[in-house]
């Protein structure tokens, strides 16, 4: 089911101040994808999810799920949450500790007065889908964190929703379990082929899990794209900076030349991936640390830059090196077996394809 959000705004009033939690949000969430809302804490992700679910009423706009308008200010439509055909997994209260696995998962069916034997069948089928078959009698608290998360998923899926929504469901798990559960979730959702809306502030989670990512900031959608587009080809400085570690260098556009846009910046004259920004305007050059490749001899090719190693940190799979180039300090991630010391002169060339120009 596709979800369409048109001109949705939501203000909160608190302590005499107005908080613009959602500021004219227009968004289409395509059917049968994992669609992630990613942004810093407080940018409005939960509010938007709650508006889709029907736990919050927007101040303006319209929301449709499939062909049904579920909320509209001017048509005066507000379909209650339980009639929107959704499943939800939240960070807190993911499962009820006083119930066993069966009762946790069966709950959404029990409140719909579905016959007991149908409930038993559907719960068994869903538990087997999340690899918890035979665990019906187990008290919810006697499960590992990862299993509890799968119970929460099973409960969200048992009523066969058209759309499933997640609000930071992994943030209470430790790093290793978070990674495993993320992988499982990706597999489960891939098999289900339903629309999944996933909220997180964790960029790696968003990159690893999503078909499409929407970056939010201060109640607005800034940019939407698939993970690679967002990581390698963002339009906005905020997005490039938020989605991964980035060296951001102030630059002035000097010329356009075929596939390249030439800029003048603290690293010298640099050929970048072409962007149609007017000559003379200011922009930001974004270079990911992994694309600064220090040459073992003299660097050749385009965009050769000379610098000096200012610091060096060994992090196991790589060295993180700070390289001083004039007033700029660049972070590079390089092979751990390269023989480098603080103070060494280094030179490197930058592939124009990985020199990205973004807004100031
Ligand atoms: P996120 O989920 O991205 O962290 P939220 O949607 O929870 O952000 O919040 C967006 C903004 O709205 C924040 O500034 C938050 O403090 C504010 N906010 C959220 N809920 C309420 C509320 N019930 N009353 C007042 N302010 C709220
Ligand atoms: Mg939130």
Short mmCIF file of N, CA and C in Angstrom, two decimals, residues 171-309:
data_model
loop_
_atom_site.label_atom_id
_atom_site.label_comp_id
_atom_site.label_asym_id
_atom_site.label_seq_id
_atom_site.Cartn_x
_atom_site.Cartn_y
_atom_site.Cartn_z
N UNK A 171 16.73 0.39 19.39
CA UNK A 171 17.62 1.26 20.15
C UNK A 171 17.86 0.80 21.58
N UNK A 172 17.06 -0.14 22.10
CA UNK A 172 17.32 -0.65 23.45
C UNK A 172 18.25 -1.86 23.46
N UNK A 173 18.65 -2.32 22.28
CA UNK A 173 19.51 -3.52 22.22
C UNK A 173 20.98 -3.10 22.19
N UNK A 174 21.86 -3.98 22.68
CA UNK A 174 23.28 -3.64 22.61
C UNK A 174 23.78 -3.77 21.16
N UNK A 175 24.98 -3.23 20.91
CA UNK A 175 25.44 -3.05 19.53
C UNK A 175 25.42 -4.34 18.70
N UNK A 176 25.89 -5.44 19.30
CA UNK A 176 26.00 -6.67 18.52
C UNK A 176 24.62 -7.23 18.19
N UNK A 177 23.74 -7.22 19.20
CA UNK A 177 22.39 -7.74 19.01
C UNK A 177 21.61 -6.86 18.03
N UNK A 178 21.90 -5.58 18.09
CA UNK A 178 21.24 -4.64 17.18
C UNK A 178 21.57 -5.00 15.74
N UNK A 179 22.83 -5.32 15.50
CA UNK A 179 23.26 -5.68 14.16
C UNK A 179 22.59 -6.97 13.67
N UNK A 180 22.54 -7.97 14.58
CA UNK A 180 21.90 -9.25 14.21
C UNK A 180 20.41 -9.05 13.94
N UNK A 181 19.75 -8.32 14.83
CA UNK A 181 18.30 -8.14 14.70
C UNK A 181 17.98 -7.34 13.45
N UNK A 182 18.85 -6.42 13.12
CA UNK A 182 18.68 -5.62 11.90
C UNK A 182 18.69 -6.52 10.67
N UNK A 183 19.62 -7.45 10.67
CA UNK A 183 19.72 -8.38 9.55
C UNK A 183 18.47 -9.25 9.45
N UNK A 184 18.03 -9.77 10.61
CA UNK A 184 16.82 -10.59 10.66
C UNK A 184 15.62 -9.82 10.13
N UNK A 185 15.51 -8.59 10.59
CA UNK A 185 14.38 -7.75 10.21
C UNK A 185 14.34 -7.54 8.71
N UNK A 186 15.50 -7.31 8.15
CA UNK A 186 15.62 -7.11 6.71
C UNK A 186 15.11 -8.37 5.98
N UNK A 187 15.53 -9.53 6.48
CA UNK A 187 15.09 -10.79 5.86
C UNK A 187 13.58 -10.96 5.99
N UNK A 188 13.06 -10.76 7.21
CA UNK A 188 11.62 -10.93 7.43
C UNK A 188 10.81 -9.99 6.53
N UNK A 189 11.22 -8.73 6.50
CA UNK A 189 10.45 -7.75 5.72
C UNK A 189 10.57 -8.02 4.23
N UNK A 190 11.73 -8.50 3.80
CA UNK A 190 11.92 -8.85 2.40
C UNK A 190 10.95 -9.94 1.97
N UNK A 191 10.71 -10.91 2.88
CA UNK A 191 9.80 -12.01 2.56
C UNK A 191 8.34 -11.56 2.55
N UNK A 192 8.03 -10.60 3.42
CA UNK A 192 6.63 -10.20 3.59
C UNK A 192 6.07 -9.39 2.43
N UNK A 193 6.94 -8.55 1.85
CA UNK A 193 6.51 -7.66 0.78
C UNK A 193 5.30 -6.81 1.19
N UNK A 194 5.43 -6.16 2.36
CA UNK A 194 4.43 -5.14 2.69
C UNK A 194 5.16 -3.81 2.87
N UNK A 195 4.39 -2.75 2.95
CA UNK A 195 4.99 -1.44 3.14
C UNK A 195 5.47 -1.32 4.59
N UNK A 196 6.74 -1.00 4.76
CA UNK A 196 7.28 -0.83 6.10
C UNK A 196 7.81 0.60 6.24
N UNK A 197 7.36 1.29 7.27
CA UNK A 197 7.86 2.64 7.56
C UNK A 197 8.70 2.53 8.82
N UNK A 198 9.94 2.93 8.71
CA UNK A 198 10.91 2.68 9.78
C UNK A 198 11.52 3.99 10.22
N UNK A 199 11.45 4.26 11.52
CA UNK A 199 12.01 5.51 12.05
C UNK A 199 13.29 5.22 12.82
N UNK A 200 14.33 5.97 12.53
CA UNK A 200 15.57 5.83 13.29
C UNK A 200 16.39 7.12 13.22
N UNK A 201 17.30 7.28 14.22
CA UNK A 201 18.26 8.39 14.12
C UNK A 201 19.63 7.81 13.78
N UNK A 202 19.69 6.48 13.57
CA UNK A 202 20.95 5.80 13.36
C UNK A 202 21.21 5.62 11.87
N UNK A 203 22.23 6.32 11.37
CA UNK A 203 22.46 6.36 9.92
C UNK A 203 22.84 4.99 9.35
N UNK A 204 23.63 4.23 10.13
CA UNK A 204 24.06 2.92 9.63
C UNK A 204 22.85 1.99 9.51
N UNK A 205 21.98 2.06 10.52
CA UNK A 205 20.75 1.27 10.48
C UNK A 205 19.94 1.64 9.23
N UNK A 206 19.81 2.92 8.99
CA UNK A 206 19.04 3.38 7.83
C UNK A 206 19.66 2.89 6.53
N UNK A 207 20.97 3.00 6.41
CA UNK A 207 21.64 2.57 5.18
C UNK A 207 21.49 1.06 4.97
N UNK A 208 21.62 0.30 6.06
CA UNK A 208 21.64 -1.15 5.95
C UNK A 208 20.25 -1.74 5.67
N UNK A 209 19.23 -1.05 6.11
CA UNK A 209 17.90 -1.65 6.13
C UNK A 209 16.97 -1.16 5.02
N UNK A 210 17.22 0.03 4.50
CA UNK A 210 16.17 0.70 3.73
C UNK A 210 16.26 0.47 2.23
N UNK A 211 15.11 0.52 1.59
CA UNK A 211 15.06 0.69 0.14
C UNK A 211 15.14 2.18 -0.18
N UNK A 212 14.44 2.97 0.62
CA UNK A 212 14.44 4.42 0.43
C UNK A 212 14.59 5.11 1.79
N UNK A 213 15.34 6.20 1.79
CA UNK A 213 15.54 6.98 3.02
C UNK A 213 15.02 8.40 2.79
N UNK A 214 14.26 8.92 3.75
CA UNK A 214 13.89 10.33 3.74
C UNK A 214 14.60 10.98 4.92
N UNK A 215 15.39 12.02 4.63
CA UNK A 215 16.10 12.70 5.70
C UNK A 215 15.25 13.86 6.19
N UNK A 216 15.04 13.90 7.51
CA UNK A 216 14.22 14.96 8.11
C UNK A 216 15.08 15.90 8.94
N UNK A 217 14.62 17.15 8.97
CA UNK A 217 15.27 18.13 9.82
C UNK A 217 14.24 19.18 10.20
N UNK A 218 14.13 19.46 11.48
CA UNK A 218 13.24 20.50 11.99
C UNK A 218 11.85 20.45 11.35
N UNK A 219 11.26 19.26 11.35
CA UNK A 219 9.88 19.12 10.89
C UNK A 219 9.70 19.07 9.39
N UNK A 220 10.81 19.05 8.66
CA UNK A 220 10.71 19.01 7.19
C UNK A 220 11.45 17.83 6.61
N UNK A 221 10.98 17.42 5.42
CA UNK A 221 11.70 16.41 4.66
C UNK A 221 12.72 17.17 3.81
N UNK A 222 13.99 16.85 3.98
CA UNK A 222 15.03 17.58 3.25
C UNK A 222 15.35 16.89 1.93
N UNK A 223 15.47 15.57 1.95
CA UNK A 223 15.86 14.85 0.74
C UNK A 223 15.40 13.41 0.83
N UNK A 224 15.02 12.83 -0.31
CA UNK A 224 14.56 11.44 -0.36
C UNK A 224 15.36 10.70 -1.43
N UNK A 225 15.83 9.50 -1.13
CA UNK A 225 16.54 8.74 -2.16
C UNK A 225 16.91 7.36 -1.65
N UNK A 226 17.45 6.52 -2.54
CA UNK A 226 17.90 5.22 -2.07
C UNK A 226 19.22 5.42 -1.30
N UNK A 227 19.62 4.43 -0.49
CA UNK A 227 20.79 4.63 0.38
C UNK A 227 22.03 5.12 -0.36
N UNK A 228 22.30 4.57 -1.54
CA UNK A 228 23.52 4.99 -2.26
C UNK A 228 23.41 6.43 -2.74
N UNK A 229 22.23 6.79 -3.21
CA UNK A 229 22.02 8.18 -3.66
C UNK A 229 22.24 9.15 -2.49
N UNK A 230 21.68 8.79 -1.35
CA UNK A 230 21.80 9.67 -0.18
C UNK A 230 23.26 9.75 0.29
N UNK A 231 23.97 8.64 0.25
CA UNK A 231 25.36 8.62 0.74
C UNK A 231 26.33 9.26 -0.25
N UNK A 232 26.18 8.92 -1.53
CA UNK A 232 27.18 9.37 -2.51
C UNK A 232 26.77 10.62 -3.26
N UNK A 233 25.51 10.93 -3.27
CA UNK A 233 25.05 11.94 -4.23
C UNK A 233 24.00 12.88 -3.64
N UNK A 234 24.20 13.23 -2.37
CA UNK A 234 23.24 14.12 -1.71
C UNK A 234 23.30 15.51 -2.34
N UNK A 235 22.22 16.26 -2.21
CA UNK A 235 22.21 17.64 -2.70
C UNK A 235 22.49 18.65 -1.59
N UNK A 236 22.19 18.24 -0.37
CA UNK A 236 22.29 19.19 0.74
C UNK A 236 23.45 18.85 1.65
N UNK A 237 24.10 19.88 2.11
CA UNK A 237 25.21 19.73 3.04
C UNK A 237 24.76 18.97 4.29
N UNK A 238 23.58 19.34 4.80
CA UNK A 238 23.08 18.69 6.01
C UNK A 238 22.97 17.17 5.82
N UNK A 239 22.47 16.78 4.66
CA UNK A 239 22.27 15.35 4.37
C UNK A 239 23.62 14.64 4.25
N UNK A 240 24.53 15.23 3.48
CA UNK A 240 25.86 14.63 3.28
C UNK A 240 26.55 14.45 4.62
N UNK A 241 26.41 15.42 5.50
CA UNK A 241 27.07 15.40 6.79
C UNK A 241 26.41 14.41 7.74
N UNK A 242 25.08 14.32 7.68
CA UNK A 242 24.35 13.48 8.62
C UNK A 242 24.50 11.99 8.29
N UNK A 243 24.57 11.66 7.01
CA UNK A 243 24.51 10.25 6.60
C UNK A 243 25.86 9.53 6.75
N UNK A 244 26.94 10.28 6.94
CA UNK A 244 28.23 9.61 7.09
C UNK A 244 29.29 10.64 7.42
N UNK A 245 30.49 10.13 7.76
CA UNK A 245 31.56 11.08 8.07
C UNK A 245 31.98 11.75 6.76
N UNK A 246 32.18 13.04 6.84
CA UNK A 246 32.47 13.78 5.61
C UNK A 246 33.43 14.91 5.90
N UNK A 247 34.35 15.15 4.97
CA UNK A 247 35.14 16.37 5.00
C UNK A 247 34.38 17.40 4.20
N UNK A 248 34.09 18.54 4.83
CA UNK A 248 33.30 19.58 4.16
C UNK A 248 34.19 20.81 4.02
N UNK A 249 34.41 21.21 2.78
CA UNK A 249 35.35 22.29 2.50
C UNK A 249 34.62 23.38 1.73
N UNK A 250 34.75 24.63 2.18
CA UNK A 250 34.10 25.75 1.47
C UNK A 250 34.73 25.92 0.10
N UNK A 251 33.89 26.12 -0.90
CA UNK A 251 34.43 26.20 -2.26
C UNK A 251 33.69 27.25 -3.08
N UNK A 252 34.36 27.78 -4.11
CA UNK A 252 33.73 28.70 -5.04
C UNK A 252 33.74 28.06 -6.43
N UNK A 253 32.59 28.06 -7.10
CA UNK A 253 32.50 27.45 -8.42
C UNK A 253 33.18 28.36 -9.45
N UNK A 254 34.14 27.78 -10.20
CA UNK A 254 34.90 28.56 -11.19
C UNK A 254 34.47 28.28 -12.62
N UNK A 255 34.15 27.03 -12.94
CA UNK A 255 33.84 26.69 -14.33
C UNK A 255 33.16 25.33 -14.41
N UNK A 256 32.58 25.07 -15.59
CA UNK A 256 32.06 23.73 -15.87
C UNK A 256 32.79 23.20 -17.08
N UNK A 257 33.18 21.94 -17.04
CA UNK A 257 33.99 21.39 -18.11
C UNK A 257 33.57 19.93 -18.32
N UNK A 258 32.70 19.72 -19.31
CA UNK A 258 32.23 18.35 -19.58
C UNK A 258 31.53 17.77 -18.36
N UNK A 259 32.07 16.65 -17.87
CA UNK A 259 31.46 15.96 -16.72
C UNK A 259 31.83 16.61 -15.39
N UNK A 260 32.68 17.63 -15.44
CA UNK A 260 33.21 18.16 -14.18
C UNK A 260 32.79 19.60 -13.92
N UNK A 261 32.70 19.91 -12.65
CA UNK A 261 32.58 21.30 -12.22
C UNK A 261 33.87 21.63 -11.47
N UNK A 262 34.49 22.72 -11.88
CA UNK A 262 35.80 23.08 -11.30
C UNK A 262 35.58 24.10 -10.18
N UNK A 263 36.14 23.81 -9.01
CA UNK A 263 36.01 24.75 -7.89
C UNK A 263 37.37 25.17 -7.38
N UNK A 264 37.36 26.30 -6.68
CA UNK A 264 38.54 26.81 -6.02
C UNK A 264 38.27 26.67 -4.52
N UNK A 265 39.18 26.03 -3.79
CA UNK A 265 38.93 25.83 -2.36
C UNK A 265 40.25 25.71 -1.62
N UNK A 266 40.18 25.46 -0.33
CA UNK A 266 41.39 25.36 0.49
C UNK A 266 42.34 24.24 0.07
N UNK A 267 41.88 23.35 -0.81
CA UNK A 267 42.76 22.27 -1.29
C UNK A 267 43.37 22.62 -2.64
N UNK A 268 43.02 23.78 -3.18
CA UNK A 268 43.49 24.19 -4.51
C UNK A 268 42.34 24.18 -5.49
N UNK A 269 42.67 24.00 -6.78
CA UNK A 269 41.65 23.90 -7.83
C UNK A 269 41.26 22.42 -7.93
N UNK A 270 40.00 22.14 -7.73
CA UNK A 270 39.56 20.74 -7.68
C UNK A 270 38.44 20.50 -8.71
N UNK A 271 38.61 19.42 -9.50
CA UNK A 271 37.55 19.01 -10.43
C UNK A 271 36.59 18.09 -9.68
N UNK A 272 35.30 18.44 -9.73
CA UNK A 272 34.28 17.67 -8.99
C UNK A 272 33.32 17.04 -9.98
N UNK A 273 32.52 16.10 -9.46
CA UNK A 273 31.39 15.59 -10.22
C UNK A 273 30.52 16.78 -10.62
N UNK A 274 30.06 16.80 -11.88
CA UNK A 274 29.36 17.98 -12.37
C UNK A 274 28.08 18.27 -11.60
N UNK A 275 27.91 19.51 -11.25
CA UNK A 275 26.67 20.00 -10.65
C UNK A 275 26.37 21.34 -11.30
N UNK A 276 25.14 21.53 -11.71
CA UNK A 276 24.84 22.78 -12.41
C UNK A 276 24.58 23.92 -11.43
N UNK A 277 25.67 24.37 -10.84
CA UNK A 277 25.64 25.51 -9.92
C UNK A 277 26.29 26.68 -10.67
N UNK A 278 25.68 27.88 -10.64
CA UNK A 278 26.25 28.99 -11.43
C UNK A 278 27.70 29.32 -11.04
N UNK A 279 28.49 29.65 -12.06
CA UNK A 279 29.87 30.07 -11.84
C UNK A 279 29.88 31.27 -10.88
N UNK A 280 30.82 31.26 -9.97
CA UNK A 280 30.93 32.35 -9.01
C UNK A 280 30.21 32.08 -7.70
N UNK A 281 29.32 31.08 -7.68
CA UNK A 281 28.60 30.86 -6.41
C UNK A 281 29.40 30.00 -5.43
N UNK A 282 28.98 30.12 -4.20
CA UNK A 282 29.61 29.36 -3.13
C UNK A 282 28.95 27.99 -3.02
N UNK A 283 29.72 26.99 -2.69
CA UNK A 283 29.17 25.65 -2.46
C UNK A 283 30.05 24.96 -1.41
N UNK A 284 29.71 23.75 -1.07
CA UNK A 284 30.53 22.99 -0.14
C UNK A 284 31.02 21.74 -0.85
N UNK A 285 32.32 21.51 -0.78
CA UNK A 285 32.90 20.29 -1.35
C UNK A 285 32.87 19.22 -0.27
N UNK A 286 32.27 18.08 -0.60
CA UNK A 286 32.16 16.98 0.37
C UNK A 286 33.01 15.81 -0.10
N UNK A 287 33.94 15.39 0.75
CA UNK A 287 34.79 14.23 0.42
C UNK A 287 34.72 13.24 1.58
N UNK A 288 34.31 12.01 1.28
CA UNK A 288 34.25 10.97 2.32
C UNK A 288 35.67 10.52 2.68
N UNK A 289 35.93 10.23 3.95
CA UNK A 289 37.29 9.83 4.38
C UNK A 289 37.84 8.63 3.61
N UNK A 290 36.96 7.72 3.19
CA UNK A 290 37.45 6.50 2.52
C UNK A 290 37.92 6.77 1.10
N UNK A 291 37.62 7.96 0.56
CA UNK A 291 38.04 8.27 -0.81
C UNK A 291 39.30 9.14 -0.87
N UNK A 292 39.91 9.37 0.29
CA UNK A 292 41.22 10.02 0.28
C UNK A 292 42.24 8.89 0.32
N UNK A 293 42.88 8.66 -0.81
CA UNK A 293 43.79 7.51 -0.90
C UNK A 293 45.22 8.03 -0.99
N UNK A 294 45.95 7.80 0.06
CA UNK A 294 47.32 8.31 0.11
C UNK A 294 48.21 7.48 -0.81
N UNK A 295 48.97 8.18 -1.69
CA UNK A 295 49.82 7.47 -2.65
C UNK A 295 51.07 6.97 -1.95
N UNK A 296 51.56 5.79 -2.40
CA UNK A 296 52.81 5.28 -1.83
C UNK A 296 54.00 6.03 -2.43
N UNK A 297 53.88 6.43 -3.69
CA UNK A 297 54.91 7.27 -4.31
C UNK A 297 54.30 8.63 -4.59
N UNK A 298 54.54 9.14 -5.80
CA UNK A 298 53.92 10.40 -6.21
C UNK A 298 52.51 10.11 -6.71
N UNK A 299 51.55 10.89 -6.24
CA UNK A 299 50.19 10.71 -6.73
C UNK A 299 50.11 11.23 -8.16
N UNK A 300 49.34 10.54 -8.99
CA UNK A 300 49.17 11.01 -10.36
C UNK A 300 47.72 11.37 -10.59
N UNK A 301 47.40 11.74 -11.83
CA UNK A 301 46.01 11.99 -12.20
C UNK A 301 45.52 13.36 -11.79
N UNK A 302 44.22 13.48 -11.69
CA UNK A 302 43.58 14.76 -11.40
C UNK A 302 43.62 15.05 -9.90
N UNK A 303 43.46 16.30 -9.55
CA UNK A 303 43.24 16.71 -8.16
C UNK A 303 44.32 16.19 -7.20
N UNK A 304 45.57 16.41 -7.54
CA UNK A 304 46.64 16.00 -6.62
C UNK A 304 46.76 17.04 -5.51
N UNK A 305 46.77 16.58 -4.28
CA UNK A 305 46.83 17.48 -3.12
C UNK A 305 48.00 17.05 -2.23
N UNK A 306 48.73 18.03 -1.71
CA UNK A 306 49.83 17.74 -0.79
C UNK A 306 49.46 18.17 0.61
N UNK A 307 49.85 17.36 1.58
CA UNK A 307 49.56 17.70 2.97
C UNK A 307 50.54 17.05 3.91
N UNK A 308 50.23 17.17 5.20
CA UNK A 308 51.11 16.60 6.23
C UNK A 308 50.24 15.88 7.27
N UNK A 309 50.75 14.74 7.74
CA UNK A 309 49.98 13.96 8.73
C UNK A 309 49.99 14.69 10.07
#
